[in-house]
CSV table of C-alpha atoms and ligand atoms in Angstrom, one decimal:
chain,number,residue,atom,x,y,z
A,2,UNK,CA,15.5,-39.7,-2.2
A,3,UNK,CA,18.1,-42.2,-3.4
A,4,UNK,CA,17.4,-45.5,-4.3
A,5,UNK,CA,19.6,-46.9,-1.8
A,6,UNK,CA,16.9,-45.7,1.2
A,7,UNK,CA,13.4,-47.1,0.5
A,8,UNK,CA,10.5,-45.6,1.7
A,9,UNK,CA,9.7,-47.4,5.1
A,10,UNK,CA,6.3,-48.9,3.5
A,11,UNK,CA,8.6,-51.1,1.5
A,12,UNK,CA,11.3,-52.1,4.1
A,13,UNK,CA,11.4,-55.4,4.8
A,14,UNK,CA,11.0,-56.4,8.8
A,15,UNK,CA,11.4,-58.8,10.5
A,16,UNK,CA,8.5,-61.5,10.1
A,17,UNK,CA,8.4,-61.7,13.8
A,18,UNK,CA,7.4,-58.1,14.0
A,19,UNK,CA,4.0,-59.1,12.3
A,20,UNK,CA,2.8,-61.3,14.9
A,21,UNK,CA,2.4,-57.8,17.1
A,22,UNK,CA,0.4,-54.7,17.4
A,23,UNK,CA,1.1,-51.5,19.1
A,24,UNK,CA,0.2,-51.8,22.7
A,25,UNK,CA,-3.5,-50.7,23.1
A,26,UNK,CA,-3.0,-48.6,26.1
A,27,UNK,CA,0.0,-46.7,24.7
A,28,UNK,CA,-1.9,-45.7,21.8
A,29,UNK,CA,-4.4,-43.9,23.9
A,30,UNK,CA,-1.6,-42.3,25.9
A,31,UNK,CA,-0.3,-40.9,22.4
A,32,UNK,CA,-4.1,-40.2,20.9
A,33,UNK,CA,-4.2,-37.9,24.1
A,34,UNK,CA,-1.2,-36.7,23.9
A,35,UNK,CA,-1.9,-35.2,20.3
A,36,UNK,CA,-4.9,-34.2,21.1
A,37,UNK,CA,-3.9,-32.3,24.5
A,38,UNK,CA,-0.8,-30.5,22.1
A,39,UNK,CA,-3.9,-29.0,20.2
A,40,UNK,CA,-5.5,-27.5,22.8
A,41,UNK,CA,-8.0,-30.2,23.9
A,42,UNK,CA,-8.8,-30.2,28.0
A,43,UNK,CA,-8.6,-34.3,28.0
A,44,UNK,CA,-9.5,-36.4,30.9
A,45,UNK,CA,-7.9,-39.2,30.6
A,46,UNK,CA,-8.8,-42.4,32.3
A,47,UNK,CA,-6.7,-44.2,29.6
A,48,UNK,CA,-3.0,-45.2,30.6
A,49,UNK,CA,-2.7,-46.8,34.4
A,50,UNK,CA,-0.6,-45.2,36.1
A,51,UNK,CA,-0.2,-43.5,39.3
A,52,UNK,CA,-1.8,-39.7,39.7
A,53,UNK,CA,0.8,-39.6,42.9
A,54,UNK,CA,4.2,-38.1,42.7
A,55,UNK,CA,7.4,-40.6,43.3
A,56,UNK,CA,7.5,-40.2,47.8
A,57,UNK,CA,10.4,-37.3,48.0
A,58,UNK,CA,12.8,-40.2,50.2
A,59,UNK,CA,12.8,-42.2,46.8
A,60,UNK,CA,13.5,-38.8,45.0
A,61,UNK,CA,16.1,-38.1,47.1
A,62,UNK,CA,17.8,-41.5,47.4
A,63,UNK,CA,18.0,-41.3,43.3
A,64,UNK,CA,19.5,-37.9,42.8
A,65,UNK,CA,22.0,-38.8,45.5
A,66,UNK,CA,23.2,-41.6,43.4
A,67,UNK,CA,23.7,-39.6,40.9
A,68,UNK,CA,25.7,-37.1,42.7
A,69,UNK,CA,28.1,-39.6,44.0
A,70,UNK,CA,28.4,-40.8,40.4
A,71,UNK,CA,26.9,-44.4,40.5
A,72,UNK,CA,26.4,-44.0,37.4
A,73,UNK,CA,28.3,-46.9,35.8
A,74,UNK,CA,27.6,-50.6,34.5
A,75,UNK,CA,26.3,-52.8,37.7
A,76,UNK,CA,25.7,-56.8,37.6
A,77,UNK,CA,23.0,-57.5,35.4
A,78,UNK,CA,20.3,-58.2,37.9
A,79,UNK,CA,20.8,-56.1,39.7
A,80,UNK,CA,23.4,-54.6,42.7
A,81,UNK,CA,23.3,-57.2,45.5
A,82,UNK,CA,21.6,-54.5,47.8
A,83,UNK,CA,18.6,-54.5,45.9
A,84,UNK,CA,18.3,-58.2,44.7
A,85,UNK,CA,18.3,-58.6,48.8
A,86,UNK,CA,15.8,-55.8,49.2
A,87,UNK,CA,13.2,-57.2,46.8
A,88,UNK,CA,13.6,-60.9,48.5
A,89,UNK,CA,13.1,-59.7,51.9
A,90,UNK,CA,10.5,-56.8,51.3
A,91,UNK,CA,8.3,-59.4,49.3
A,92,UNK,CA,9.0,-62.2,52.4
A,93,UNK,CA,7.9,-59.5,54.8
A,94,UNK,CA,4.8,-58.6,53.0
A,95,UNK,CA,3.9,-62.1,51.5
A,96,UNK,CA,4.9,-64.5,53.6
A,97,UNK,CA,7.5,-65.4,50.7
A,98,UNK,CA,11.0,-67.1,50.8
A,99,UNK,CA,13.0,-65.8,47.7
A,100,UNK,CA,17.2,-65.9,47.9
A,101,UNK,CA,18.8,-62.9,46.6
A,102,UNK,CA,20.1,-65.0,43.7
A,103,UNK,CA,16.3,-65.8,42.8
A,104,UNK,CA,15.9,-62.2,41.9
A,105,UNK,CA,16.0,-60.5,38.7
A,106,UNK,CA,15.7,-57.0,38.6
A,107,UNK,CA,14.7,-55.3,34.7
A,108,UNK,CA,13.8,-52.1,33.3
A,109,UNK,CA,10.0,-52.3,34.5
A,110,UNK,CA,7.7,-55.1,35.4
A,111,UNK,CA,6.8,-55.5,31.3
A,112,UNK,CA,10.4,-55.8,30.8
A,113,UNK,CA,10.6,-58.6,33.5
A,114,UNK,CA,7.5,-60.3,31.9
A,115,UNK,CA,8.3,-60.5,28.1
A,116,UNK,CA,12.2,-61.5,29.4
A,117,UNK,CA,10.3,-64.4,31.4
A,118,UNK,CA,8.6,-65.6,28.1
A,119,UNK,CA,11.2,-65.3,25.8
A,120,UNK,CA,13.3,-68.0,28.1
A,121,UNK,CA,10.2,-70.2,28.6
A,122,UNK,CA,8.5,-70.5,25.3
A,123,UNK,CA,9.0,-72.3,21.9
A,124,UNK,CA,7.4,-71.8,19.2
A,125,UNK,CA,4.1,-73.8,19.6
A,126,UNK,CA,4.0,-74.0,22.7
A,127,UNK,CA,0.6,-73.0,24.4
A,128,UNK,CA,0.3,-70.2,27.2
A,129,UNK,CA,-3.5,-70.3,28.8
A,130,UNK,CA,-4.4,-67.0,29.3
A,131,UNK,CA,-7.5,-65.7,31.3
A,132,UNK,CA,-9.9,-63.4,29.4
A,133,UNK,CA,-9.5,-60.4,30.4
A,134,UNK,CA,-6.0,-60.0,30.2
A,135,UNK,CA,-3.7,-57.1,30.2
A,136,UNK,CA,-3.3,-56.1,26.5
A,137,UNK,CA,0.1,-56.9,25.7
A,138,UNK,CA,0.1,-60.2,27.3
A,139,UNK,CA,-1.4,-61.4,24.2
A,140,UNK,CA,1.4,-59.9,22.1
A,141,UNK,CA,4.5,-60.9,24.5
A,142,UNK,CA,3.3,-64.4,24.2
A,143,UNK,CA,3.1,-64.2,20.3
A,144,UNK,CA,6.3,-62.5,20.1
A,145,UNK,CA,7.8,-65.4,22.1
A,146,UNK,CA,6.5,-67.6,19.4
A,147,UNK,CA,3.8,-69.2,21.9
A,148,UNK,CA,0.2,-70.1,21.1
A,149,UNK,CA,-2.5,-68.2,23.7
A,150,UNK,CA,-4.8,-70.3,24.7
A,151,UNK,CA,-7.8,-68.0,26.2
A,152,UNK,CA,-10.1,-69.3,29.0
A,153,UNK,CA,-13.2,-67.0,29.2
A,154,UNK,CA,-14.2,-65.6,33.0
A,155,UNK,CA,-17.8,-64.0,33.3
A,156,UNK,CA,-19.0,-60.6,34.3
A,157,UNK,CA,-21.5,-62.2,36.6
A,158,UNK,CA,-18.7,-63.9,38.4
A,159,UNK,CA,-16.8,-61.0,39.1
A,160,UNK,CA,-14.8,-62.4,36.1
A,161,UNK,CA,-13.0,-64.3,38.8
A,162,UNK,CA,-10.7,-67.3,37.5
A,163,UNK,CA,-11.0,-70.6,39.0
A,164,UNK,CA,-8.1,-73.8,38.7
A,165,UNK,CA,-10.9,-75.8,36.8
A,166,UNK,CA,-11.1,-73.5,34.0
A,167,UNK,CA,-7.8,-73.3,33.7
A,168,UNK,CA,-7.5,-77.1,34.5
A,169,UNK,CA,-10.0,-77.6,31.6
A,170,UNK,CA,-7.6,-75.7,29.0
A,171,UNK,CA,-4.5,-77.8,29.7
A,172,UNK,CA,-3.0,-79.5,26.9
A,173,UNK,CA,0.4,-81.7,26.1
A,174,UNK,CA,1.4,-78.6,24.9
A,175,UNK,CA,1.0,-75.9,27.5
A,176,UNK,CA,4.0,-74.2,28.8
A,177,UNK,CA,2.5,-71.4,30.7
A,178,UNK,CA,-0.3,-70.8,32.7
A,179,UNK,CA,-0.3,-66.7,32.8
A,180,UNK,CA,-2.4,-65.1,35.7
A,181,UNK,CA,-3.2,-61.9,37.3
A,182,UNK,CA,-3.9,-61.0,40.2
A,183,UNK,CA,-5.5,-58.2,41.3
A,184,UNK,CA,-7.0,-58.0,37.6
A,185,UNK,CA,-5.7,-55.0,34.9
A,186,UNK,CA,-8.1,-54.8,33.6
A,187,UNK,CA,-11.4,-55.9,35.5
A,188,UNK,CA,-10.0,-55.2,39.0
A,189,UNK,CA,-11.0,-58.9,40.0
A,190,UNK,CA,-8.7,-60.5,43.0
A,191,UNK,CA,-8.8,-64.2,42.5
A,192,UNK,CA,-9.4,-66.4,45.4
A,193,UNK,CA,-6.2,-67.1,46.7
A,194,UNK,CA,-7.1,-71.2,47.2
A,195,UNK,CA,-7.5,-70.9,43.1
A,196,UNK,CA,-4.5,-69.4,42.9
A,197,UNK,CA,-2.5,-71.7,44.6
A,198,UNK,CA,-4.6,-74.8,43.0
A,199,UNK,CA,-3.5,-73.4,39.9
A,200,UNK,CA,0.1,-73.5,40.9
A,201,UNK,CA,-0.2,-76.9,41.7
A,202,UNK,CA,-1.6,-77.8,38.7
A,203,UNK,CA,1.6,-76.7,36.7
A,204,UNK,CA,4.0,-78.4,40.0
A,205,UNK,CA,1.8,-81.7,39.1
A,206,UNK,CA,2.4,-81.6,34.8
A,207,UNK,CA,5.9,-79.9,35.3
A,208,UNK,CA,5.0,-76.5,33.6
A,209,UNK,CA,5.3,-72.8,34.6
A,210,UNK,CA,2.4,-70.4,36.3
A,211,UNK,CA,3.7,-67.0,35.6
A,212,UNK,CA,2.0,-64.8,38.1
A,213,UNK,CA,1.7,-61.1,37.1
A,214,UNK,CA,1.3,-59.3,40.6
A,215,UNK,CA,2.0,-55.9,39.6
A,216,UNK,CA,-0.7,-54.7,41.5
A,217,UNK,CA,-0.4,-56.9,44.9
A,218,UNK,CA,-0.2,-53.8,47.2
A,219,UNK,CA,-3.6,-52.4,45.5
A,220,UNK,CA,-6.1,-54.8,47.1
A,221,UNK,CA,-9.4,-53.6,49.0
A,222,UNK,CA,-10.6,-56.9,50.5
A,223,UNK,CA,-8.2,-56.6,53.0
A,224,UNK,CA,-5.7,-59.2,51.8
A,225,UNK,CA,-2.5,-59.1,50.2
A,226,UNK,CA,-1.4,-62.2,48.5
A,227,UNK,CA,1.6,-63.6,46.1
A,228,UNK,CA,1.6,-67.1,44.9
A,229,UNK,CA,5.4,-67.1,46.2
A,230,UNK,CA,3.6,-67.7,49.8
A,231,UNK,CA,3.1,-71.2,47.9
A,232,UNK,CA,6.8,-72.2,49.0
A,233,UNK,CA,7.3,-75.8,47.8
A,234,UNK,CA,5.7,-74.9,44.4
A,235,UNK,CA,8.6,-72.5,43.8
A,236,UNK,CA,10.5,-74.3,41.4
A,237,UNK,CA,6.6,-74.0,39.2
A,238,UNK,CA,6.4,-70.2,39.6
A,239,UNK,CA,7.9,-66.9,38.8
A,240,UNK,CA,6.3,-64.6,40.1
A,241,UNK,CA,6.4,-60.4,38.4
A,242,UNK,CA,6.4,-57.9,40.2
A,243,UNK,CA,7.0,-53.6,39.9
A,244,UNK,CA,7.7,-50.9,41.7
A,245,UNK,CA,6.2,-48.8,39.1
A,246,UNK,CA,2.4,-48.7,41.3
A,247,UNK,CA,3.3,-49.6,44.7
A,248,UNK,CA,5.5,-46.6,45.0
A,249,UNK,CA,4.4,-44.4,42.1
A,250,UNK,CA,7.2,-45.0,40.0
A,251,UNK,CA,6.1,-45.7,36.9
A,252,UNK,CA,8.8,-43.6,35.0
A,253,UNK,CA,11.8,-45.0,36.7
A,254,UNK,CA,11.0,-48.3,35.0
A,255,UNK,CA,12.4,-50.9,37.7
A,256,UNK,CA,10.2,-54.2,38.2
A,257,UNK,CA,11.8,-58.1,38.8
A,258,UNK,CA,11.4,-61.5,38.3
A,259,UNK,CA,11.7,-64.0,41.3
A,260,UNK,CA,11.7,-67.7,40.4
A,261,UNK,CA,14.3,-70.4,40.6
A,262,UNK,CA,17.9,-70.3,40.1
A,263,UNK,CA,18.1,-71.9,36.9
A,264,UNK,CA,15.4,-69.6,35.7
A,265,UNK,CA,16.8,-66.5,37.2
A,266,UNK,CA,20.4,-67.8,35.2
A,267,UNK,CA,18.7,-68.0,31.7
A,268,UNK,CA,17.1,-64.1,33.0
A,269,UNK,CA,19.9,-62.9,33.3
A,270,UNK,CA,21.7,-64.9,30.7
A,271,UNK,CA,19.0,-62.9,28.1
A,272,UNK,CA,19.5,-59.7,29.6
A,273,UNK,CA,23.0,-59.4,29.0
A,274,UNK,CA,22.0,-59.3,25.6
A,275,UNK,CA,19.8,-56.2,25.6
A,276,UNK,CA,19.7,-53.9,28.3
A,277,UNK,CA,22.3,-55.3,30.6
A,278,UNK,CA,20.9,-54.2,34.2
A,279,UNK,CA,18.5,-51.7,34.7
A,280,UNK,CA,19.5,-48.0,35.0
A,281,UNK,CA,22.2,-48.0,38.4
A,282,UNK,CA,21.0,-44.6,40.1
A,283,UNK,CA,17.1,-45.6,39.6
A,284,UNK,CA,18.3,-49.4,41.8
A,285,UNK,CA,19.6,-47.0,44.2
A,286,UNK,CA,16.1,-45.5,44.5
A,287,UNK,CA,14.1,-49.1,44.5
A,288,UNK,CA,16.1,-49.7,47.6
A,289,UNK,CA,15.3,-46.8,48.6
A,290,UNK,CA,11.6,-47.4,48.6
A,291,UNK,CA,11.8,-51.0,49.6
A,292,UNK,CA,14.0,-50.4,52.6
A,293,UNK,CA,12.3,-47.0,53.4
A,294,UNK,CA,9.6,-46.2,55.3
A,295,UNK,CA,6.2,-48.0,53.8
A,296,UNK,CA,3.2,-45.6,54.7
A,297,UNK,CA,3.1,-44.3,51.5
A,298,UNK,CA,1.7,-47.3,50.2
A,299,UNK,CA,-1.1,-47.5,52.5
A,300,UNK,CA,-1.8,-43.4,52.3
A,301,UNK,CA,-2.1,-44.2,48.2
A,302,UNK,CA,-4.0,-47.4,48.6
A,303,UNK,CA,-6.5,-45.7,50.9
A,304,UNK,CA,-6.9,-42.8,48.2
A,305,UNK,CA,-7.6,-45.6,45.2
A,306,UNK,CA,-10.0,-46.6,47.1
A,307,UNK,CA,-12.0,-43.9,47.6
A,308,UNK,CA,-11.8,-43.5,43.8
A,309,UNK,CA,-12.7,-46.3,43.0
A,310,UNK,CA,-16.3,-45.9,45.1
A,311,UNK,CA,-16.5,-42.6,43.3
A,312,UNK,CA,-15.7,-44.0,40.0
A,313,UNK,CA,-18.4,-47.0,40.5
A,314,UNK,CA,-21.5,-44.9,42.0
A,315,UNK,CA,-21.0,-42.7,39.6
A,316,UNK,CA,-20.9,-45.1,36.5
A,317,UNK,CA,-23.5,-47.2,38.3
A,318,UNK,CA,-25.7,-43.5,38.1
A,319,UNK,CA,-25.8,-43.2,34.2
A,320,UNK,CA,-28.2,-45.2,32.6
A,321,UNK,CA,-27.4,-48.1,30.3
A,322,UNK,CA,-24.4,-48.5,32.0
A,323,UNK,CA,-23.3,-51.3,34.1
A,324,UNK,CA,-20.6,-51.9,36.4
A,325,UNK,CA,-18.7,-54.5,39.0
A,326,UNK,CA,-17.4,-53.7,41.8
A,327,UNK,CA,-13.6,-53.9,41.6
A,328,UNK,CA,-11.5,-55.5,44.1
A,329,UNK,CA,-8.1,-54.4,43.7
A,330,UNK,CA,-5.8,-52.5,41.2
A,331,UNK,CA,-6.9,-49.0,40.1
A,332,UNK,CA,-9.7,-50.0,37.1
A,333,UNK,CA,-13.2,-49.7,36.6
A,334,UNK,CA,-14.7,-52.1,33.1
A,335,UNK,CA,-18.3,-51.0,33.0
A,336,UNK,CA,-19.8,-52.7,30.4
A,337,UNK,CA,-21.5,-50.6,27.8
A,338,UNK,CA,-23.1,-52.8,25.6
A,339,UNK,CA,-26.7,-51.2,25.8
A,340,UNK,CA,-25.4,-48.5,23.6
A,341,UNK,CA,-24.8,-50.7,20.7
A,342,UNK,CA,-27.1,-50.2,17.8
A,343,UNK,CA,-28.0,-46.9,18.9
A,344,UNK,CA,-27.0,-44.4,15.6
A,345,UNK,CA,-23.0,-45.7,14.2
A,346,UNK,CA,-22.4,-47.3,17.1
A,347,UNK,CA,-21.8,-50.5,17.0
A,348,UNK,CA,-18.8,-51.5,19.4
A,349,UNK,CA,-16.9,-50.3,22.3
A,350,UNK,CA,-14.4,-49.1,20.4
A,351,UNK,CA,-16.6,-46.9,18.1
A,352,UNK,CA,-17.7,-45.4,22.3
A,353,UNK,CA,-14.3,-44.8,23.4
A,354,UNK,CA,-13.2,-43.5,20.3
A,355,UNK,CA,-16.1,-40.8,20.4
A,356,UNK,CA,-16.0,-40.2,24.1
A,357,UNK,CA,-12.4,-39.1,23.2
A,358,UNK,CA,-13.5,-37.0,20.3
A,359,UNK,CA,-17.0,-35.6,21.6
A,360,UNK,CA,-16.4,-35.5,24.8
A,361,UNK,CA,-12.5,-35.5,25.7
A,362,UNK,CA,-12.8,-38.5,27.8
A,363,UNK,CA,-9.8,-41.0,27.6
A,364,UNK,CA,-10.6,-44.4,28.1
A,365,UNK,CA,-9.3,-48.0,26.5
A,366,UNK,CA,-12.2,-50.2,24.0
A,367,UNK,CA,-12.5,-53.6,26.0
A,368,UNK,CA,-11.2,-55.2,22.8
A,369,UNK,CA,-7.3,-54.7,23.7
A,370,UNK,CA,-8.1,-56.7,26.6
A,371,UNK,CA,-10.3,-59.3,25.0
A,372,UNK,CA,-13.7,-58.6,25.9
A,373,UNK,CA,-16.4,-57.1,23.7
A,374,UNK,CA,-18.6,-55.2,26.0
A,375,UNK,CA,-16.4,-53.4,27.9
A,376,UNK,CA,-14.7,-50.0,28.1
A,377,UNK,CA,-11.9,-49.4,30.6
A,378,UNK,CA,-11.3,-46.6,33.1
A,379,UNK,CA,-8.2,-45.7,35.2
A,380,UNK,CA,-9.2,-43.9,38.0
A,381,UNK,CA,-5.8,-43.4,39.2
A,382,UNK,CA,-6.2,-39.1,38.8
A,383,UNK,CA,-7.1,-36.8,41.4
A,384,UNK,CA,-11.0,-36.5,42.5
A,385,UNK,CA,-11.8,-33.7,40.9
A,386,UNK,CA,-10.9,-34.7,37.4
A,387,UNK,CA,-12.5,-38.2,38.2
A,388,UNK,CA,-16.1,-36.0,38.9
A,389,UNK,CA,-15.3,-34.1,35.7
A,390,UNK,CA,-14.7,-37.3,33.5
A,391,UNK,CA,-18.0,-38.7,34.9
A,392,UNK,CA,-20.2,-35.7,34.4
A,393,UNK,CA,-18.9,-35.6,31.1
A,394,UNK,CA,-19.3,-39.1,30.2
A,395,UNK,CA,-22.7,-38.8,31.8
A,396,UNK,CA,-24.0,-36.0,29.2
A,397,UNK,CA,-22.6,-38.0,26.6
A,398,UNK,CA,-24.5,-41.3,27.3
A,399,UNK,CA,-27.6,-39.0,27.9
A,400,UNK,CA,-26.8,-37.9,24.0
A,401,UNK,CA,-26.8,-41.1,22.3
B,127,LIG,N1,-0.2,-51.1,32.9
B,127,LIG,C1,-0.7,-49.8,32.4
B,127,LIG,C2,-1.9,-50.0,31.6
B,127,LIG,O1,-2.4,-51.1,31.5
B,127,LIG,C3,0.4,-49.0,31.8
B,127,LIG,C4,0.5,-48.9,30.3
B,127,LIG,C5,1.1,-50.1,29.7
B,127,LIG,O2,2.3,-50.3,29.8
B,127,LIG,O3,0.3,-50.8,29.1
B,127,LIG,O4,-2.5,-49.0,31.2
């Protein structure tokens, strides 16, 4: 090797790189991944993502884009047909009133979310962030230079959030209230009144509430909410959003942003800089699935739920292992504290990581997502690999 190319152990990155670590869930998705290229029959509850394929409409709509060769540069939020479809499908389902120009479409809803941060947040400046949180909210904040802030929610409140808590965390600093609703990874669905307390805690201090609703569509209580209902708030919240669950397109990478004009400006101001617009034959597709016909998202959301009983009852049938009832999304966060002490183990890490190895189960340590008790499930696979992860996870417990 010559001198002029050193080894990648001394090559100096950037500082800012350091204040990361590789996203919790994609390291499972890997971990399996290597292990499934040796031969290993893996089930894997790790990664959330759809079991369904992309409806064929949304297929179709995508490879006919590419046949008539839109295939070049578009605007950098998107073409004006889809910008329009994301307003008025989200006013349709939500009871929102977002303008065209308040859109931001990006190359998935993570995309939309760390873009959001980056043109909100100084360094210093606090983010409250409710425990648990999806794992790389932690890190997008950190990358932005911002300070989380964590408020704990409990187990035996459903870990459900409520605008005191966050109310109680507010500092001269905060810049960010971050929420989540329906819950990656607990599955809670926060009371909507919370919610919209909460967003009227950042309209009275002038601050943001960044509402992740990736997972608005997957809710079992028979709701469906978005803070954007909230309509004279607006110019307080930006609200995320993906088509990556709703219409099992997680591959495609297209999510948005929908917040203010100024905001949506300094969006797309950002992304002009990096990826310019999301892929043009995949916006093709969104509208596509937005303008489309919608059944599919009740036929999937029907499915998930049926899952998730199964993936309950049968967590809720080995012993020493305890678990809420989620609301919404497509996770189960049985806690499997009992365990600890019993021979090397001592965390929830040390359990997943031997699940995987002893028993070829796939699931995320609650530690990527801020809790300590906690393992995490995604029972978003067919039924008959959900049975076979729990009997296997059953024999295991039974082993320790
Ligand atoms: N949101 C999913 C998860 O939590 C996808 C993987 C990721 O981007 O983290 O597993």
């Amino acid at each position: 090797m010559s001198s002029a190319t050193p080894a990648a152990s001394a090559m100096a990155f950037s500082k800012r790189l350091d204040r990361i670590e590789i996203s919790a869930t994609l390291a499972v998705v890997n971990e399996a991944a290597k292990l499934r290229a040796g031969g290993a029959d893996i089930v894997d509850f790790g990664a959330g993502e759809p079991h369904f394929s992309t409806p064929d409409h949304i297929k179709e709509a995508g490879i006919e884009a590419i046949r008539n060769n839109f295939t070049k540069y578009t605007p950098v939020a998107g073409i004006p047909e889809l910008r329009a479809a994301i307003a008025s499908r989200h006013a349709q389902d939500f009871g929102s009133a977002y303008k065209p120009e308040e859109v931001v479409a990006s190359t998935g809803g993570k995309f939309a979310l760390f873009n959001v941060l980056q043109v909100l947040v100084d360094e210093g400046d606090e983010v409250v962030l409710p425990v648990p949180y999806w794992t790389s909210f932690k890190d997008i904040v950190a990358y932005a230079g911002g300070k989380p802030v964590y408020v704990e929610t409990h187990e035996g409140d459903g870990f459900l959030l409520s605008a005191r808590m966050v109310e109680a965390a507010l500092t001269p600093r905060t810049k960010v209230i971050l929420v989540n609703s329906p819950n990656n990874p607990s599955g809670a669905v926060m009371p909507p009144q919370e919610l919209e307390a909460i967003a009227r805690l950042a309209q009275d201090r002038g601050i943001f509430v960044v509402s992740d609703e990736c997972y608005a569509y997957l809710d079992y209580t028979g709701n469906r909410f978005s803070l954007g209902s909230v309509q004279d708030a607006k110019n307080n919240i930006v609200i995320i959003g993906s088509l990556s669950k709703t219409y099992a397109m997680t591959g495609w990478r297209l999510g948005y942003a929908l917040g203010p004009v100024a905001l949506t400006g300094a969006l797309q101001k950002l992304q002009s800089q990096s990826t310019s617009s999301t892929s043009a034959p995949v916006q093709k597709a969104g509208v596509a699935a937005l303008t489309g016909p919608q059944d599919c998202i009740e036929t999937m959301r029907t499915e998930y739920r049926r899952l998730r009983d199964q993936v309950v009852s049968g967590l809720r049938a080995i012993p020493g292992v305890k678990c809420n009832m989620p609301e919404g999304a497509f996770y189960a966060y049985p806690n499997v504290s009992s365990f600890f002490g019993r021979g090397e183990i001592r965390t929830a890490a040390d359990i997943a990581g031997r699940l995987l190895r002893e028993a070829s189960v796939a699931t995320v340590p609650g530690a990527a997502f801020g809790t300590r008790d906690h393992i995490r499930l995604s029972y978003a696979v067919p039924a008959k690999n959900l049975q076979r992860g729990l009997d296997r996870m059953k024999q295991f417990f039974a082993g320790l």
